[in-house]
Amino acid sequence: PTRRSSDLLSLRIYQMLLACYPAEFRHEYGAEIAEAFEEKYRTQRAANNRLGLVNLWLETIVDVVVTAILQHVDVLRKDVLYSIRSLAKAPLFTTVAIATLAIGIGANCAIFSVINAVLLRNLPYSDTGRLAMLWTDDPRHSIHEEGTAFLNYRDWKSMSSQFEDMAVVTRGNQVTLTGGIIPDRVPAELVSANLFSLLGTAPLLGRTFGQDDEDNRRHVTVLSYGLWQSRFGGEPNAIGKKIDIDGQPSEIIGVMPKDFYFPEKATRLWQPVSIAPWWNRERGRRDSDWWRVVGRVKPSVTFAQAQAEMNSIGATLERLHHSNDPEFAGFAVNVVPMLVQVTGKNARLSLLILLGAVVLVLLIACTNVASLLLARGAGKERELALRRAIGASSSRLIRLMLTESMVIAVVSGLAGLGLAYAGVRFLLSLAPANIPRLDEASIDYPVLVFALIVTIFSGLLFGLTPALKLSRVDVAQSLKEGGRSLTSNRAGFRMRGNLIALQFALGMILLSSAGLLLRSFISIRSADPGFRPDHVLLTKITLPAMSDNSLRGSYDQILQRVRALPGVVAAGAVGEAFLERNPDQAISLEGKSSAGLAGGSEQLDRESASPEYFRAIGVPLLIGTIYKENDPGNPAVINES
């Protein structure tokens, strides 16, 4: 431009605008932008158009950038079409490569969908990261998540300064709904009035409990979304209606959202703690374990700080109350973050191990495809040498070969999503019911994003090494040898050897891990449980509240009718099946303890069982006889130890 003041100003504006872009951009497009601007500037001055210099420079830069992007897109489109035609000419290679990679991507997406549902997805509460369950820690019986008494809960709440609030809920309850066509037995919970506000979840319809409801012992009920749909057809006018719960009419005051559950997904309704017939007795006990406590720590408090405080509170309560009640179980408190409580430590570890295994499968698949691409590249060496001879740069060849790799990866990713969908359905059909939130696993938006990331990563991983190697082809030697230099030189042999060694190492890790898991599984399956598990069915029966005689009569009738069924050899009943310990049923034997200390006592666990229970479960009798139903005294059967 001429050196008029406006031209100098124009040059300064151009330099400032261009300085905002990367150096590579300035180097490649700076001269082009300057030429385009000079032409536009002449046109504008000739037309006596007073368009601002800044706007003109911006318009010029945008035009050049858009043109460059369109050029790159057009080149990419041509590369993709070339890659598709090239892969179509080698159907066997293409099929093997896509199938190999699709298995690895599909396995990773399927496992990630499960991990996302079980470990990563937020719980249906507000600010879940500050919620925790508080349990009695019972070292006498190695039980670290035991319930607590209502008085303990009140003391925990009043003495704590690290928790914003605490609420209480029963350890599980069953109620009978009547008034409909068929009586229905559903899981229900008795909760303190502040539970829903502590969890930070508002009702879908109506309201939740207030402190007045609890203080005045009002029979009010909050329904789950599922019970509202099944019992009332989702009608909004269900609020205010009466529902018979265990023979008592209760007013429906609210309905919770569809995704809400607490403490388990099976819970169908919630009522105030104070409506229980045993409320006056239970709220004054300190030796009970009937209650579960949930708390929300303050925003600046960590769970470690909360645990330290609860340890101090537990020790204080033990000093205050242990002398009055030797069985007092409030001596320690275990604070468990809510997400850990819901998912469980065992499920978390198992899923992470499984994810590690499928990542190894994907790495093996990538090395397999990289070996195939390297072998295929040897056949294309003459073509690549000709491209180099007529002026193609190494970066251009790398981009061309990476485009082919990404085409394979994208098709494999789409096929892998189909395999992942089928894999998730297969996992859900085989998985045990005790893995929490597993039913929420699906191919949703986070899984699609994960699949995209894995696809791009895989395409770069298996395509970059062959592309770098093939881009450095020796033009003269390759053309002279007819495109066989890559297959004959030492570098090619060394690279293929390295890939094979990597595959072998990854395969050995995977096979060794699988072998150890299989060995552990066989050991568990072959372990002697002390009874015969084959042909044994276990059923949990919950009966409504009744007198002891009525309860025993009901169980007798159930056992008689089960014994009369065809194919039943024996039928028995037991209080708690296969629990390692039950501190509520602990007894003491006076005399010599197992440690050999005379005059001491030892805590032992006991269970109530009907006589035919031992025969039904297949426990062998070593000495003596099994007691009868009406044996006098207090007969007992002991184990061998």
XYZ file of C-alpha atoms in Angstrom:
641
model
C 0.000 0.000 0.000
C 1.022 3.612 -0.445
C 2.333 5.460 2.593
C -0.661 7.651 3.256
C -1.760 7.942 6.877
C -4.862 5.822 6.285
C -2.757 3.101 4.702
C -0.351 3.081 7.635
C -3.305 2.867 10.014
C -4.662 0.014 7.936
C -1.357 -1.822 8.193
C -1.264 -1.406 12.004
C -4.838 -2.723 12.289
C -3.950 -5.707 10.107
C -0.920 -6.505 12.243
C -2.903 -6.291 15.483
C -5.717 -8.508 14.198
C -3.334 -11.050 12.738
C -1.361 -11.209 16.007
C -4.419 -12.833 17.606
C -3.934 -15.938 15.465
C -1.328 -18.738 15.875
C 2.058 -18.419 14.233
C 1.309 -21.284 11.821
C -1.799 -19.450 10.630
C 0.100 -16.175 10.117
C 2.860 -17.955 8.230
C 0.468 -19.786 5.899
C -2.243 -17.200 5.319
C -0.665 -13.822 6.174
C 0.398 -12.946 2.627
C -2.871 -14.222 1.190
C -4.904 -12.067 3.594
C -2.789 -8.997 2.757
C -3.303 -9.466 -1.011
C -7.021 -10.037 -0.583
C -7.321 -6.918 1.552
C -5.419 -4.756 -0.944
C -7.776 -5.822 -3.726
C -10.859 -5.180 -1.594
C -9.441 -1.837 -0.441
C -8.961 -0.661 -4.047
C -12.491 -1.755 -4.910
C -13.947 0.045 -1.923
C -12.056 3.287 -2.688
C -12.985 3.144 -6.359
C -16.648 2.869 -5.358
C -16.147 5.662 -2.826
C -17.382 3.242 -0.121
C -16.347 4.402 3.347
C -16.357 0.949 4.964
C -14.285 0.986 8.162
C -10.785 -0.400 7.954
C -11.320 -2.694 10.961
C -14.470 -4.163 9.414
C -12.716 -4.591 6.111
C -9.767 -6.385 7.660
C -12.109 -8.643 9.695
C -14.169 -9.429 6.613
C -11.030 -10.280 4.666
C -9.646 -12.550 7.390
C -12.978 -14.347 7.748
C -13.214 -14.874 3.989
C -9.721 -16.337 3.809
C -10.266 -18.554 6.869
C -13.603 -19.868 5.587
C -12.084 -20.549 2.172
C -9.180 -22.414 3.792
C -11.550 -24.482 5.946
C -13.656 -25.396 2.928
C -10.512 -26.403 1.044
C -9.394 -28.649 3.911
C -12.880 -30.140 4.176
C -12.870 -30.873 0.454
C -9.450 -32.522 0.714
C -10.675 -34.551 3.702
C -13.777 -35.602 1.771
C -11.638 -36.817 -1.110
C -9.328 -38.669 1.300
C -12.304 -40.370 2.941
C -13.739 -41.441 -0.428
C -10.314 -42.720 -1.482
C -9.977 -44.658 1.782
C -13.418 -46.207 1.350
C -12.613 -47.302 -2.213
C -9.235 -48.622 -1.087
C -10.747 -50.611 1.791
C -13.496 -51.953 -0.451
C -10.824 -53.487 -2.691
C -9.511 -55.501 0.293
C -12.695 -56.970 1.833
C -10.941 -59.648 3.886
C -8.560 -57.175 5.533
C -11.357 -54.652 6.114
C -13.700 -57.226 7.660
C -11.056 -58.641 9.984
C -9.856 -55.181 11.076
C -13.374 -53.851 11.724
C -14.510 -56.999 13.554
C -11.383 -57.053 15.731
C -11.681 -53.421 16.715
C -15.475 -53.546 17.136
C -15.150 -56.251 19.781
C -12.716 -54.130 21.791
C -14.771 -50.928 21.479
C -18.042 -52.746 22.188
C -16.688 -54.410 25.318
C -15.381 -51.086 26.658
C -18.662 -49.281 25.947
C -20.703 -52.053 27.581
C -18.620 -52.029 30.761
C -18.540 -48.222 30.827
C -22.343 -48.115 30.623
C -22.481 -50.300 33.744
C -19.826 -48.212 35.542
C -21.636 -45.017 34.573
C -24.915 -46.334 35.995
C -23.459 -47.847 39.179
C -20.545 -45.547 40.077
C -20.695 -42.265 38.155
C -24.345 -41.299 37.808
C -25.624 -38.962 40.478
C -28.035 -40.247 43.099
C -31.523 -38.672 43.149
C -30.605 -36.310 45.971
C -29.273 -32.776 46.168
C -25.477 -32.430 46.569
C -24.923 -36.157 47.118
C -21.240 -35.586 47.885
C -22.147 -34.248 51.343
C -24.495 -37.091 52.332
C -23.395 -40.015 54.498
C -24.876 -42.921 56.401
C -23.973 -43.215 60.089
C -23.757 -46.722 61.557
C -22.953 -48.271 64.901
C -19.533 -49.909 64.689
C -19.678 -53.158 66.711
C -16.142 -54.559 67.071
C -17.347 -57.343 69.392
C -18.982 -59.085 66.450
C -16.945 -57.481 63.606
C -20.073 -55.701 62.353
C -19.248 -52.221 61.112
C -22.621 -51.173 59.712
C -25.131 -51.924 62.453
C -28.244 -49.888 63.209
C -28.527 -47.742 66.287
C -31.015 -46.721 68.975
C -33.185 -43.622 68.757
C -31.575 -42.079 71.840
C -28.150 -42.529 70.262
C -29.386 -40.758 67.129
C -30.655 -37.839 69.191
C -27.298 -37.550 70.969
C -25.336 -37.807 67.712
C -27.414 -34.988 66.245
C -27.230 -32.686 69.265
C -23.509 -33.231 69.970
C -22.225 -32.952 66.394
C -20.929 -29.684 64.977
C -19.656 -31.061 61.652
C -23.052 -32.173 60.365
C -25.606 -29.759 58.992
C -28.480 -32.093 59.860
C -29.298 -35.736 60.599
C -32.429 -37.773 59.951
C -33.527 -41.236 60.963
C -35.240 -44.100 59.131
C -36.210 -47.625 60.172
C -34.138 -50.635 59.158
C -36.878 -51.972 56.912
C -40.572 -52.512 57.305
C -43.429 -54.280 55.532
C -47.012 -53.018 55.562
C -50.257 -54.392 54.159
C -52.341 -52.148 51.917
C -56.040 -52.950 52.005
C -59.110 -51.351 50.502
C -58.309 -52.350 46.943
C -59.210 -55.440 44.952
C -56.339 -57.495 46.408
C -54.426 -56.772 49.655
C -50.855 -55.876 48.847
C -47.742 -56.323 50.996
C -45.226 -53.562 50.203
C -41.924 -52.310 51.663
C -42.415 -49.120 53.664
C -40.321 -46.918 55.919
C -40.903 -44.865 59.050
C -38.828 -41.680 58.780
C -38.228 -38.493 60.731
C -39.956 -35.359 59.483
C -36.723 -33.753 58.218
C -35.619 -36.624 55.968
C -36.829 -35.230 52.645
C -35.502 -31.723 53.311
C -32.138 -33.218 54.342
C -31.972 -35.193 51.076
C -32.939 -32.042 49.186
C -35.713 -33.676 47.144
C -39.055 -31.950 46.646
C -42.232 -33.994 46.067
C -43.744 -34.309 42.613
C -47.199 -33.659 44.050
C -48.386 -32.373 47.407
C -45.996 -32.031 50.323
C -43.796 -34.107 52.626
C -43.933 -34.438 56.408
C -43.729 -31.492 58.758
C -42.640 -31.491 62.371
C -46.306 -31.015 63.354
C -47.182 -34.305 61.659
C -44.545 -36.094 63.716
C -45.317 -34.360 67.003
C -49.091 -34.922 66.711
C -48.669 -38.519 65.434
C -50.795 -37.885 62.360
C -51.431 -40.834 60.054
C -50.143 -39.272 56.838
C -48.325 -40.968 53.975
C -45.996 -40.008 51.125
C -46.205 -42.393 48.151
C -43.500 -43.435 45.731
C -44.089 -42.717 42.046
C -44.481 -46.431 41.297
C -47.152 -46.990 43.962
C -48.978 -43.842 42.834
C -49.094 -45.190 39.284
C -50.085 -48.763 40.171
C -52.573 -47.946 42.912
C -54.119 -44.682 41.682
C -53.329 -44.693 37.968
C -51.258 -41.522 38.267
C -54.298 -39.370 39.088
C -53.405 -35.968 40.612
C -56.509 -36.118 42.834
C -54.892 -38.937 44.835
C -53.591 -36.217 47.177
C -55.955 -36.026 50.133
C -57.382 -39.507 49.673
C -57.244 -42.175 52.360
C -55.335 -45.445 52.084
C -55.597 -48.329 54.579
C -52.156 -49.330 55.905
C -52.148 -52.292 58.296
C -55.832 -51.629 58.982
C -55.310 -47.933 59.795
C -56.597 -45.206 57.432
C -53.836 -42.806 56.401
C -54.075 -39.595 54.376
C -51.946 -39.301 51.224
C -50.183 -35.936 51.380
C -47.509 -36.284 48.676
C -45.983 -38.233 45.789
C -42.207 -38.370 45.226
C -40.549 -38.024 41.776
C -40.102 -41.025 39.504
C -36.362 -41.431 40.062
C -36.448 -40.937 43.857
C -35.808 -43.799 46.251
C -34.560 -44.095 49.804
C -33.126 -46.119 51.365
C -33.821 -48.857 48.778
C -35.497 -48.840 45.398
C -38.114 -51.263 46.660
C -39.515 -48.757 49.190
C -43.080 -47.830 48.212
C -44.218 -45.373 50.888
C -43.016 -43.330 53.842
C -44.754 -42.488 57.140
C -43.740 -40.466 60.241
C -41.792 -42.398 62.880
C -44.252 -41.403 65.592
C -47.227 -43.401 64.240
C -45.597 -46.738 65.147
C -47.486 -48.482 67.998
C -44.171 -49.074 69.781
C -43.007 -45.471 69.375
C -43.198 -44.477 73.060
C -41.105 -47.499 74.035
C -38.620 -47.317 71.180
C -37.756 -43.628 71.450
C -36.596 -44.124 75.046
C -34.287 -47.099 74.340
C -30.534 -47.000 74.041
C -29.853 -50.704 73.456
C -31.825 -51.015 70.189
C -30.442 -51.301 66.658
C -33.695 -50.576 64.855
C -32.752 -47.235 63.267
C -30.594 -46.076 60.376
C -29.189 -42.542 60.396
C -28.407 -40.338 57.394
C -26.550 -37.041 57.739
C -25.387 -34.114 55.624
C -21.984 -32.646 56.463
C -21.413 -28.909 56.297
C -20.012 -27.515 53.003
C -16.453 -27.063 54.295
C -16.273 -30.389 56.189
C -14.655 -33.571 54.846
C -15.815 -37.063 55.686
C -12.522 -37.662 57.507
C -13.264 -34.721 59.802
C -16.816 -35.963 60.341
C -15.501 -39.440 61.171
C -13.032 -38.030 63.707
C -15.804 -36.093 65.428
C -18.154 -39.103 65.533
C -15.355 -41.227 67.026
C -15.102 -38.712 69.854
C -18.883 -38.609 70.320
C -19.082 -42.404 70.385
C -16.363 -42.622 73.038
C -18.148 -39.999 75.124
C -21.464 -41.855 74.965
C -19.753 -45.118 75.904
C -18.269 -43.544 79.029
C -21.623 -42.075 80.001
C -23.838 -45.116 79.472
C -21.754 -48.293 79.433
C -21.898 -48.717 83.237
C -25.703 -48.615 83.204
C -26.037 -50.946 80.231
C -23.171 -53.414 79.536
C -24.758 -54.252 76.168
C -24.745 -50.606 75.066
C -23.755 -50.549 71.385
C -23.009 -46.858 70.880
C -19.300 -47.006 71.563
C -18.239 -46.365 67.950
C -19.738 -44.716 64.881
C -18.905 -45.499 61.257
C -19.437 -42.675 58.723
C -19.929 -44.023 55.177
C -20.306 -41.620 52.196
C -23.675 -42.099 50.523
C -22.301 -43.045 47.107
C -20.048 -45.695 48.673
C -22.999 -46.909 50.743
C -25.233 -47.309 47.703
C -22.704 -48.858 45.337
C -20.760 -50.914 47.866
C -17.017 -51.432 47.943
C -17.109 -54.925 46.433
C -19.136 -53.870 43.395
C -16.822 -50.906 42.797
C -13.681 -53.062 42.864
C -15.222 -55.750 40.654
C -16.317 -53.248 38.005
C -12.925 -51.511 37.944
C -11.167 -54.863 37.519
C -13.548 -55.707 34.675
C -12.868 -52.339 33.048
C -9.134 -52.979 33.239
C -9.631 -56.325 31.521
C -11.607 -54.883 28.594
C -9.062 -52.062 28.189
C -6.421 -54.767 27.704
C -8.705 -56.395 25.126
C -8.912 -53.064 23.260
C -5.121 -52.622 23.346
C -4.655 -56.118 21.942
C -7.196 -55.332 19.223
C -5.343 -52.117 18.347
C -1.990 -53.895 18.069
C -3.627 -56.542 15.868
C -5.021 -53.902 13.513
C -1.699 -52.009 13.543
C 0.070 -55.202 12.429
C -2.499 -55.667 9.671
C -2.077 -52.071 8.505
C 1.710 -52.432 8.487
C 1.481 -55.600 6.423
C -1.029 -53.961 4.079
C 1.167 -50.881 3.793
C 3.970 -53.023 2.404
C 1.736 -53.742 -0.594
C 1.037 -50.026 -1.059
C 4.684 -48.994 -0.790
C 5.124 -48.425 -4.533
C 2.052 -46.178 -4.605
C 3.350 -44.158 -1.630
C 6.785 -43.857 -3.271
C 5.177 -42.495 -6.454
C 3.223 -39.951 -4.391
C 6.466 -38.834 -2.739
C 8.202 -38.659 -6.131
C 5.603 -36.265 -7.569
C 5.773 -33.939 -4.561
C 3.643 -35.260 -1.702
C 5.107 -34.412 1.700
C 5.461 -36.811 4.617
C 2.703 -34.985 6.504
C 0.386 -35.402 3.507
C 1.028 -39.155 3.410
C 0.530 -39.440 7.187
C -2.793 -37.603 6.893
C -3.904 -39.883 4.062
C -3.088 -43.065 5.983
C -4.574 -41.754 9.237
C -7.775 -40.995 7.324
C -7.944 -44.654 6.322
C -7.358 -45.669 9.934
C -10.114 -43.322 11.157
C -12.554 -44.738 8.588
C -11.885 -48.200 10.005
C -12.240 -46.858 13.549
C -15.543 -45.058 12.864
C -17.148 -48.101 11.253
C -15.804 -50.252 14.106
C -17.199 -47.768 16.627
C -20.684 -47.970 15.107
C -20.513 -51.754 15.087
C -19.127 -51.674 18.635
C -22.146 -49.655 19.841
C -24.411 -52.391 18.509
C -22.344 -55.015 20.308
C -22.377 -52.849 23.454
C -26.178 -52.643 23.405
C -26.441 -56.428 23.133
C -23.707 -56.819 25.759
C -25.508 -54.614 28.276
C -28.702 -56.631 27.863
C -26.657 -59.824 28.307
C -24.931 -58.491 31.443
C -28.257 -57.452 32.962
C -29.649 -60.934 32.397
C -26.683 -62.626 34.119
C -25.727 -60.144 36.837
C -26.683 -60.832 40.461
C -29.523 -58.792 41.906
C -27.378 -57.370 44.727
C -25.411 -55.002 42.449
C -27.079 -51.623 43.090
C -28.383 -49.468 40.234
C -27.318 -52.039 37.639
C -30.781 -51.901 36.089
C -30.075 -48.266 35.124
C -27.312 -49.290 32.689
C -28.096 -48.217 29.117
C -26.519 -46.766 25.986
C -27.173 -43.119 26.828
C -25.486 -39.789 26.044
C -22.399 -40.278 28.309
C -21.824 -43.716 26.771
C -22.052 -42.245 23.257
C -19.468 -39.586 24.193
C -17.248 -42.307 25.668
C -17.649 -44.365 22.477
C -16.603 -41.356 20.373
C -13.504 -40.776 22.511
C -12.557 -44.470 22.434
C -13.088 -44.596 18.660
C -10.839 -41.583 17.996
C -8.218 -42.831 20.461
C -8.226 -46.292 18.880
C -7.931 -44.899 15.349
C -4.916 -42.818 16.342
C -3.396 -45.617 18.407
C -3.375 -48.310 15.751
C -2.943 -45.952 12.784
C -0.179 -43.620 13.876
C 2.715 -46.093 14.057
C 2.158 -47.628 10.579
C 1.549 -44.134 9.148
C 4.811 -42.768 10.535
C 6.712 -45.791 9.281
C 5.205 -45.798 5.795
C 5.594 -42.027 5.350
C 9.391 -42.392 5.580
C 9.598 -44.733 2.603
C 12.808 -44.543 0.516
C 11.578 -43.433 -2.925
C 14.556 -44.597 -4.985
C 14.968 -47.950 -3.281
C 11.240 -48.637 -3.242
C 10.778 -47.893 -6.936
C 13.868 -49.918 -7.791
C 12.758 -52.949 -5.733
C 9.147 -52.740 -6.878
C 7.737 -51.706 -3.489
C 9.386 -54.441 -1.410
C 11.817 -52.377 0.668
C 9.527 -52.263 3.706
C 9.177 -56.018 3.812
C 12.863 -56.672 3.278
C 14.651 -54.130 5.492
C 15.504 -54.593 9.121
C 13.400 -51.671 10.347
C 10.233 -53.282 9.013
C 11.067 -56.605 10.642
C 11.904 -54.831 13.915
C 8.598 -52.934 13.991
C 6.537 -56.047 13.287
C 8.504 -57.877 15.960
C 7.811 -55.132 18.480
C 4.090 -55.272 17.732
C 4.054 -59.037 18.144
C 5.940 -58.756 21.445
C 3.444 -56.148 22.675
C 0.519 -58.381 21.712
C 2.118 -61.317 23.492
C 2.760 -59.279 26.666
C -0.800 -57.919 26.796
C -2.219 -61.354 26.063
C -0.196 -62.926 28.866
C -1.414 -60.287 31.346
C -5.017 -60.884 30.325
C -4.726 -64.677 30.350
C -2.931 -64.702 33.708
C -5.593 -62.495 35.284
C -8.363 -64.608 33.800
C -6.659 -67.763 35.061
C -6.387 -66.408 38.598
C -10.042 -65.349 38.575
C -11.083 -68.746 37.259
C -9.009 -70.478 39.913
C -10.631 -68.374 42.649
C -14.073 -69.093 41.213
C -13.416 -72.846 41.169
C -12.104 -72.699 44.754
C -15.218 -70.888 45.929
C -17.506 -73.297 44.098
C -15.707 -76.333 45.517
C -15.580 -75.063 49.125
C -17.658 -77.046 51.617
C -20.339 -74.718 53.071
C -21.292 -77.218 55.783
C -24.662 -78.031 54.243
C -26.084 -79.326 50.965
C -26.990 -76.350 48.770
C -28.445 -78.414 45.926
C -32.250 -78.671 45.654
C -32.708 -76.165 48.494
C -35.045 -73.187 48.136
C -34.974 -70.233 50.526
C -38.034 -68.029 50.988
C -38.310 -64.957 53.186
C -41.719 -64.623 54.840
C -42.928 -61.497 56.617
C -46.168 -61.693 58.596
C -48.160 -58.772 60.032
C -47.924 -57.920 63.714
C -49.694 -60.488 65.907
C -49.313 -62.308 69.211
C -46.596 -64.923 69.688
C -49.117 -67.802 69.679
C -50.774 -66.560 66.507
C -47.375 -66.054 64.873
C -46.251 -69.580 65.729
C -49.560 -71.004 64.505
C -49.198 -69.199 61.197
C -45.712 -70.584 60.638
C -46.881 -74.087 61.556
C -49.630 -73.870 58.955
C -47.202 -72.615 56.313
C -44.749 -75.452 57.008
C -47.511 -78.090 56.911
C -48.775 -76.851 53.566
C -45.264 -76.676 52.096
C -44.507 -80.247 53.243
C -47.659 -81.412 51.447
C -46.439 -80.106 48.092
C -45.319 -82.790 45.572
C -41.561 -83.273 45.534
C -40.894 -81.600 48.870
C -38.781 -83.854 51.116
C -38.478 -81.559 54.131
C -39.452 -78.023 55.136
C -38.131 -76.062 58.097
C -37.902 -72.522 59.389
C -35.051 -70.462 60.798
C -34.938 -66.925 62.174
C -32.059 -65.566 60.062
C -30.557 -67.706 57.307
C -26.755 -67.679 56.813
C -25.968 -64.544 58.780
C -22.404 -64.604 60.033
C -23.370 -62.921 63.303
C -26.473 -61.565 64.931
C -25.643 -59.554 68.060
C -29.297 -59.409 69.127
C -29.268 -63.180 69.602
C -25.907 -63.397 71.409
C -25.802 -65.498 74.593
C -23.168 -66.059 77.244
C -21.974 -69.437 78.536
C -20.598 -69.242 82.045
C -17.432 -71.171 82.772
C -14.349 -71.815 80.733
C -14.113 -69.699 77.557
C -12.468 -70.743 74.318
C -9.330 -68.893 75.408
C -9.015 -71.243 78.375
C -9.676 -68.586 81.016
C -11.577 -70.149 83.929
C -14.503 -68.222 85.277
C -14.836 -66.112 82.131
C -17.736 -65.937 79.715
C -17.905 -66.082 75.940
C -20.357 -64.399 73.568
C -21.953 -66.956 71.259
C -24.412 -66.501 68.415
C -27.644 -68.428 68.332
C -30.663 -68.840 66.075
C -34.147 -70.226 66.538
C -34.903 -73.068 64.134
C -37.647 -75.642 63.683
C -36.548 -79.300 64.098
C -36.875 -80.148 60.399
C -34.671 -77.211 59.377
C -31.516 -79.345 59.759
C -32.882 -82.037 57.471
C -34.106 -79.521 54.883
C -30.747 -77.751 54.703
C -28.761 -80.987 54.710
C -26.676 -80.391 57.856
C -25.295 -83.731 59.138
C -25.908 -84.746 62.763
C -22.694 -85.995 64.391
C -23.889 -87.006 67.882
C -27.244 -87.156 69.651
C -30.665 -86.255 68.302
C -32.551 -83.218 67.073
C -35.005 -81.691 69.531
C -38.774 -82.034 69.028
C -41.310 -79.233 68.803
C -42.666 -79.721 72.319
C -39.555 -80.918 74.160
C -39.573 -79.731 77.804
C -36.816 -77.540 79.184
C -34.784 -75.480 76.770
C -33.083 -77.934 74.377
C -30.313 -76.802 72.050
C -28.176 -78.197 69.243
C -24.576 -76.946 69.131
C -21.979 -77.030 66.363
C -18.841 -79.141 66.433
C -16.470 -76.375 67.515
